[in-house]
CSV table of N, CA and C in Angstrom, one decimal:
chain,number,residue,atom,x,y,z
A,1311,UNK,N,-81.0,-26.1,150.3
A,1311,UNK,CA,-80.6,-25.9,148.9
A,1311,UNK,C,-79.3,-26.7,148.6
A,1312,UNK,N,-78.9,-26.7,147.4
A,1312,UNK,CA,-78.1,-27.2,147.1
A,1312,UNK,C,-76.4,-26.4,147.4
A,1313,UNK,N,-75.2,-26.8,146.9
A,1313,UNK,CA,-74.0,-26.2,146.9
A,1313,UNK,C,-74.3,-25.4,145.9
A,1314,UNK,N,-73.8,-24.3,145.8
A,1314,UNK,CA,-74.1,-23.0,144.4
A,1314,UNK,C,-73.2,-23.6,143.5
A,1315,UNK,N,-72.0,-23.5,144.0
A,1315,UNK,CA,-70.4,-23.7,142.9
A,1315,UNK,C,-70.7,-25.1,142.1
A,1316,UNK,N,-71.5,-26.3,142.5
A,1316,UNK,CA,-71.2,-27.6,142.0
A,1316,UNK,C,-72.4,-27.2,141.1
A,1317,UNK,N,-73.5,-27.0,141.0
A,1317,UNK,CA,-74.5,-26.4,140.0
A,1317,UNK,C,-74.5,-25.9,139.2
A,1318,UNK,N,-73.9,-24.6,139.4
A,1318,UNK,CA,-73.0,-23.9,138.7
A,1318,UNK,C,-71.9,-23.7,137.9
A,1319,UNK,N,-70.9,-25.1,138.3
A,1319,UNK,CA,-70.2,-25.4,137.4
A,1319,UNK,C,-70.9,-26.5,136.1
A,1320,UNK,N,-71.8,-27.0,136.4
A,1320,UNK,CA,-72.4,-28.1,135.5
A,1320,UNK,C,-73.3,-27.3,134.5
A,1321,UNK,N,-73.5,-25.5,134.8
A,1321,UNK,CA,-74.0,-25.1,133.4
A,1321,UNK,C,-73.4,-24.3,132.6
A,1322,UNK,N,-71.7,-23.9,133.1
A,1322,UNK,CA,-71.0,-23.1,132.6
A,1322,UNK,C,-70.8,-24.2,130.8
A,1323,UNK,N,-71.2,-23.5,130.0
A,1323,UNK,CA,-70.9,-24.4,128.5
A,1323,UNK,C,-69.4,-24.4,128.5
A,1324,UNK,N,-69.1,-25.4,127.8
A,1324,UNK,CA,-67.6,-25.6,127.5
A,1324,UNK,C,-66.7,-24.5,127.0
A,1325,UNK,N,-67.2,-23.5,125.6
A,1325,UNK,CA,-67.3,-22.6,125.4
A,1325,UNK,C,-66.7,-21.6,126.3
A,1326,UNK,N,-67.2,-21.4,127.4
A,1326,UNK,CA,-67.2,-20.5,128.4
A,1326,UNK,C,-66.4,-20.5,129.4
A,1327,UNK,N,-66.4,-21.8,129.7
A,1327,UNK,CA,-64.9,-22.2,130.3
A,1327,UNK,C,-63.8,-22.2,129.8
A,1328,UNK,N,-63.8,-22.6,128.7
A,1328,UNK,CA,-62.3,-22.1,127.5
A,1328,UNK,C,-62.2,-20.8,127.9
A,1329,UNK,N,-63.2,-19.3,127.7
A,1329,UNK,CA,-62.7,-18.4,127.3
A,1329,UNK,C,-62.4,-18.1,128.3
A,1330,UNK,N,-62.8,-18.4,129.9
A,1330,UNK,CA,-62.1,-18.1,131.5
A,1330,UNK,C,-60.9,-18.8,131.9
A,1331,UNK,N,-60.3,-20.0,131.2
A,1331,UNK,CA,-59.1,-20.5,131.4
A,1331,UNK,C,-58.3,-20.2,130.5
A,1332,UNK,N,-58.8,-19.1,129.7
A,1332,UNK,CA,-57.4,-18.8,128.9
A,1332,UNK,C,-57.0,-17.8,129.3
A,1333,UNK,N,-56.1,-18.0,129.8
A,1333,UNK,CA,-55.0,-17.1,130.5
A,1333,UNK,C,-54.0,-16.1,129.5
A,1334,UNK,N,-53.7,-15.9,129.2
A,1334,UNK,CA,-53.3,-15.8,127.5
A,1334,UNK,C,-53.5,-14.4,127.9
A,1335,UNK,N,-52.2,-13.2,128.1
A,1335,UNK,CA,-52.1,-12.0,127.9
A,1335,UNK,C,-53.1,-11.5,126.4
A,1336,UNK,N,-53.8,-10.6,126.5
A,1336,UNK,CA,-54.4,-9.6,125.2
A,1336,UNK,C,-53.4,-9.4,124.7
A,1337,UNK,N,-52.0,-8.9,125.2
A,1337,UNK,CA,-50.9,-8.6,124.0
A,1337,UNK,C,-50.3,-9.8,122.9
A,1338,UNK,N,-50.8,-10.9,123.7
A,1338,UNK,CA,-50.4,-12.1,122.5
A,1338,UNK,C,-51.4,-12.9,122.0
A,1339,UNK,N,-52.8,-12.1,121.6
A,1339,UNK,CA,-53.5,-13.2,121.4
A,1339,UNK,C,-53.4,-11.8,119.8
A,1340,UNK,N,-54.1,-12.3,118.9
A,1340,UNK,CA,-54.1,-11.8,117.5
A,1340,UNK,C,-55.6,-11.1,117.0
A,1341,UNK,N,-55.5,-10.4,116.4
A,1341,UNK,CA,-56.5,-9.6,116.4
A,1341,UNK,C,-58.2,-10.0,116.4
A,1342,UNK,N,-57.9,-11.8,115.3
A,1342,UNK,CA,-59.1,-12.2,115.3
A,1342,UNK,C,-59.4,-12.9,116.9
A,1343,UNK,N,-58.7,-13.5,117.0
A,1343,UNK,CA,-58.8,-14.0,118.8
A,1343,UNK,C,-59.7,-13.2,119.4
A,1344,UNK,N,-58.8,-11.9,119.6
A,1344,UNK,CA,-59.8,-11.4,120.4
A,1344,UNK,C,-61.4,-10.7,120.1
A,1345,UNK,N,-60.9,-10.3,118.8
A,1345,UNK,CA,-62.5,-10.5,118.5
A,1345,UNK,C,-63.6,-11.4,118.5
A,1346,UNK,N,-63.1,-12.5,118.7
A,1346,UNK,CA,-63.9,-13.9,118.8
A,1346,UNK,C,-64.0,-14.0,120.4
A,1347,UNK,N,-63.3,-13.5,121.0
A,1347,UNK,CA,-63.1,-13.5,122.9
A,1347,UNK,C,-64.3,-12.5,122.8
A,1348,UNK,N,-64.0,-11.4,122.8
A,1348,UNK,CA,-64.8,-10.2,122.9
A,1348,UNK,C,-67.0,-10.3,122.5
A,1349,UNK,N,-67.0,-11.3,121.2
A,1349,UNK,CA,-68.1,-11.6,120.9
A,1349,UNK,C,-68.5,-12.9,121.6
A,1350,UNK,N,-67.7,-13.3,122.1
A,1350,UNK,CA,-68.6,-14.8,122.4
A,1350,UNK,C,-68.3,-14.4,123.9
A,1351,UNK,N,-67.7,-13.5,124.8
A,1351,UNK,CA,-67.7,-12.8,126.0
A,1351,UNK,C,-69.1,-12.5,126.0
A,1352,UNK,N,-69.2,-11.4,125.1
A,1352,UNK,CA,-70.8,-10.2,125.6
A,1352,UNK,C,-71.4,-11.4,125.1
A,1353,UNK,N,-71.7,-12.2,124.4
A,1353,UNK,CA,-73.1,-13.1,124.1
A,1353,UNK,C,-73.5,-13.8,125.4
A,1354,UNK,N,-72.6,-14.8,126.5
A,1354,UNK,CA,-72.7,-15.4,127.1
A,1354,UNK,C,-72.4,-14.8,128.7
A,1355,UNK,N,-72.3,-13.1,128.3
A,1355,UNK,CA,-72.5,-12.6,129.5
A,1355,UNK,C,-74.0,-12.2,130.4
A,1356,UNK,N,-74.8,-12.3,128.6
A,1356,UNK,CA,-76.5,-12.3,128.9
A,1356,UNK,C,-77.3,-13.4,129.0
A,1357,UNK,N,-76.7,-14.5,129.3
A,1357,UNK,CA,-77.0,-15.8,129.2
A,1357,UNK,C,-77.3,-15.6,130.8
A,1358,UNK,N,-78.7,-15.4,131.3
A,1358,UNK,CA,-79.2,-15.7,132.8
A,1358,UNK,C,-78.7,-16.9,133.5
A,1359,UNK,N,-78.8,-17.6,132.9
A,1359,UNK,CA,-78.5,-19.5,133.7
A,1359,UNK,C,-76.8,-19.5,134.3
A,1360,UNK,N,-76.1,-18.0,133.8
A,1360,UNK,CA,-74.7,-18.5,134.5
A,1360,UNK,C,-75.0,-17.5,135.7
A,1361,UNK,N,-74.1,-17.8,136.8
A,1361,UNK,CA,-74.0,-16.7,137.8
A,1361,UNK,C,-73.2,-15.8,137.6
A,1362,UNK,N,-74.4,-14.9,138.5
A,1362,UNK,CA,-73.7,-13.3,138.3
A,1362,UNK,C,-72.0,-13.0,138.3
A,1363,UNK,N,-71.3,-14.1,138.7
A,1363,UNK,CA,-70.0,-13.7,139.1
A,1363,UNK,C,-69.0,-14.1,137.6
A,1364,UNK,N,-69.7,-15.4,137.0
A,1364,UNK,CA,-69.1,-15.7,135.9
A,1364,UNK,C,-69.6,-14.3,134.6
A,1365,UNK,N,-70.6,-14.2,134.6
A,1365,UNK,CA,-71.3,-12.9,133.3
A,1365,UNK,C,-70.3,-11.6,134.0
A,1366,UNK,N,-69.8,-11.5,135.4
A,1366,UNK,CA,-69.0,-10.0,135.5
A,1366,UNK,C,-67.7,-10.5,135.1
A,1367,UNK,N,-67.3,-12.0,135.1
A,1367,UNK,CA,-66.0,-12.1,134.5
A,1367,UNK,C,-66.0,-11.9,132.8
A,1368,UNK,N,-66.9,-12.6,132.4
A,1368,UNK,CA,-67.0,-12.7,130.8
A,1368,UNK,C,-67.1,-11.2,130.5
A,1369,UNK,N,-67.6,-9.9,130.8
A,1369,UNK,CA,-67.9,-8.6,130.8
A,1369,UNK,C,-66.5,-8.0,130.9
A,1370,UNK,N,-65.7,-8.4,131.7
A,1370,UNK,CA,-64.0,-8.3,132.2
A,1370,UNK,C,-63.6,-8.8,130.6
A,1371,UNK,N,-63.7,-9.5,130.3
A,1371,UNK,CA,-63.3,-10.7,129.2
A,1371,UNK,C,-63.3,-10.1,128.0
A,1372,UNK,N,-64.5,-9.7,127.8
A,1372,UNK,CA,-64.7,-9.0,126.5
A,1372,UNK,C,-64.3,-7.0,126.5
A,1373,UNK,N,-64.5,-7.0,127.9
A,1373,UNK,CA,-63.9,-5.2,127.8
A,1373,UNK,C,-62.5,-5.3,127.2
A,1374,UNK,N,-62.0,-6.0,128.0
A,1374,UNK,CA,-59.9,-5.7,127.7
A,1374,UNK,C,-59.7,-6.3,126.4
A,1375,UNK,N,-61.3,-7.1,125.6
A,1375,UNK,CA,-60.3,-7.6,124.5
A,1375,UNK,C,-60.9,-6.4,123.2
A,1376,UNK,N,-61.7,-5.7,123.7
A,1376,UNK,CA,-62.3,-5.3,123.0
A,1376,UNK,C,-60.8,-3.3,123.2
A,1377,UNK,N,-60.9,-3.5,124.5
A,1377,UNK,CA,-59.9,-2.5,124.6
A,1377,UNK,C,-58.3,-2.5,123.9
A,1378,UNK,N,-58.1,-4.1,123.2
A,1378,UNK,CA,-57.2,-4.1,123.3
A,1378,UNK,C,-56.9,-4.5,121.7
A,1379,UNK,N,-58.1,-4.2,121.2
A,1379,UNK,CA,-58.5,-3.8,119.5
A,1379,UNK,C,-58.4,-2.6,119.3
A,1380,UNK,N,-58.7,-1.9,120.3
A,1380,UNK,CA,-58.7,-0.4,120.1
A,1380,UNK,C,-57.4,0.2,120.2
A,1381,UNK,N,-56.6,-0.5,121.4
A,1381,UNK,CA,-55.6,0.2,121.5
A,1381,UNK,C,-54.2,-0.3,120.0
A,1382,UNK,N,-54.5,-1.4,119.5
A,1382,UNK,CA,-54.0,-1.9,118.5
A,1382,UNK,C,-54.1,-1.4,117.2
A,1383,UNK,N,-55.3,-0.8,116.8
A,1383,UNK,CA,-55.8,0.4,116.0
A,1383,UNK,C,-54.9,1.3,116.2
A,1384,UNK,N,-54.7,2.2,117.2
A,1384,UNK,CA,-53.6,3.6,117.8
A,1384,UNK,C,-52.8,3.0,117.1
A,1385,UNK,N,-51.9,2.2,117.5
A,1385,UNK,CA,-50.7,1.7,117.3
A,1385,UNK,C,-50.2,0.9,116.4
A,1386,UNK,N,-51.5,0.9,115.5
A,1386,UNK,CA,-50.9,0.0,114.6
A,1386,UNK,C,-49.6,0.2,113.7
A,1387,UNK,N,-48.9,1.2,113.7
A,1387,UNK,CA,-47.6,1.4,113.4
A,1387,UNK,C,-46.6,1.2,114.2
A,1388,UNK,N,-46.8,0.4,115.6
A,1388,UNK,CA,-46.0,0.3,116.3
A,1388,UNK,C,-46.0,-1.2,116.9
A,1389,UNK,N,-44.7,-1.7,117.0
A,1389,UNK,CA,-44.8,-3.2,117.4
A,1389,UNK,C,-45.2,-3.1,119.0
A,1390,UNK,N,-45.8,-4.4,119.5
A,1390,UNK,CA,-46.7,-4.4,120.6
A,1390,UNK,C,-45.3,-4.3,121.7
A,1391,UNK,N,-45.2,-3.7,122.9
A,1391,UNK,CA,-44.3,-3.8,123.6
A,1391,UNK,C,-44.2,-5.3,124.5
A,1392,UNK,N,-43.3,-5.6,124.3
A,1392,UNK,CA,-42.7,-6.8,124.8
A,1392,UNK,C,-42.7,-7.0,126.6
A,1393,UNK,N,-42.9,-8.2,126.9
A,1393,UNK,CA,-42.9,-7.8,128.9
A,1393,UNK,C,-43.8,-7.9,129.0
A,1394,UNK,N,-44.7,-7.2,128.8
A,1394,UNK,CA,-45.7,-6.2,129.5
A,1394,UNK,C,-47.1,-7.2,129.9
């Protein structure tokens, strides 16, 4: 067989790579951001042709951004804490 990782990397879409190199705390990305993380997360977490390990990260990807709409909701009277 082939190497998995070099295969593997040649069908991760550009797309998808962006949203796993962004490093970018949820506390500083802005509400549409993560909505846009969150939806293009779960779409490309059902995309069979990636491996399993990339779809459990994009699933990571879109929970906290999706968690971190919610928690922004609670709080929306309260500025985001700083640090953290």
């Amino acid at each position: 067989g082939q190497p998995a990782t070099e295969t593997a990397a040649d069908q991760i879409p550009d797309k998808v790579l962006a949203l796993l190199n962004d490093k970018r705390p949820v506390a500083e990305m802005t509400v549409e951001e993560l909505a846009a993380h969150a939806k293009l997360a779960r779409e490309f977490s059902e995309v069979e042709t990636l491996s399993e390990d990339v779809r459990r990260q994009l699933q990571d990807i879109a929970k906290s951004a999706r968690a971190e709409i919610a928690l922004r909701g609670e709080n929306a009277a309260q500025p985001a804490p700083v640090g953290v």
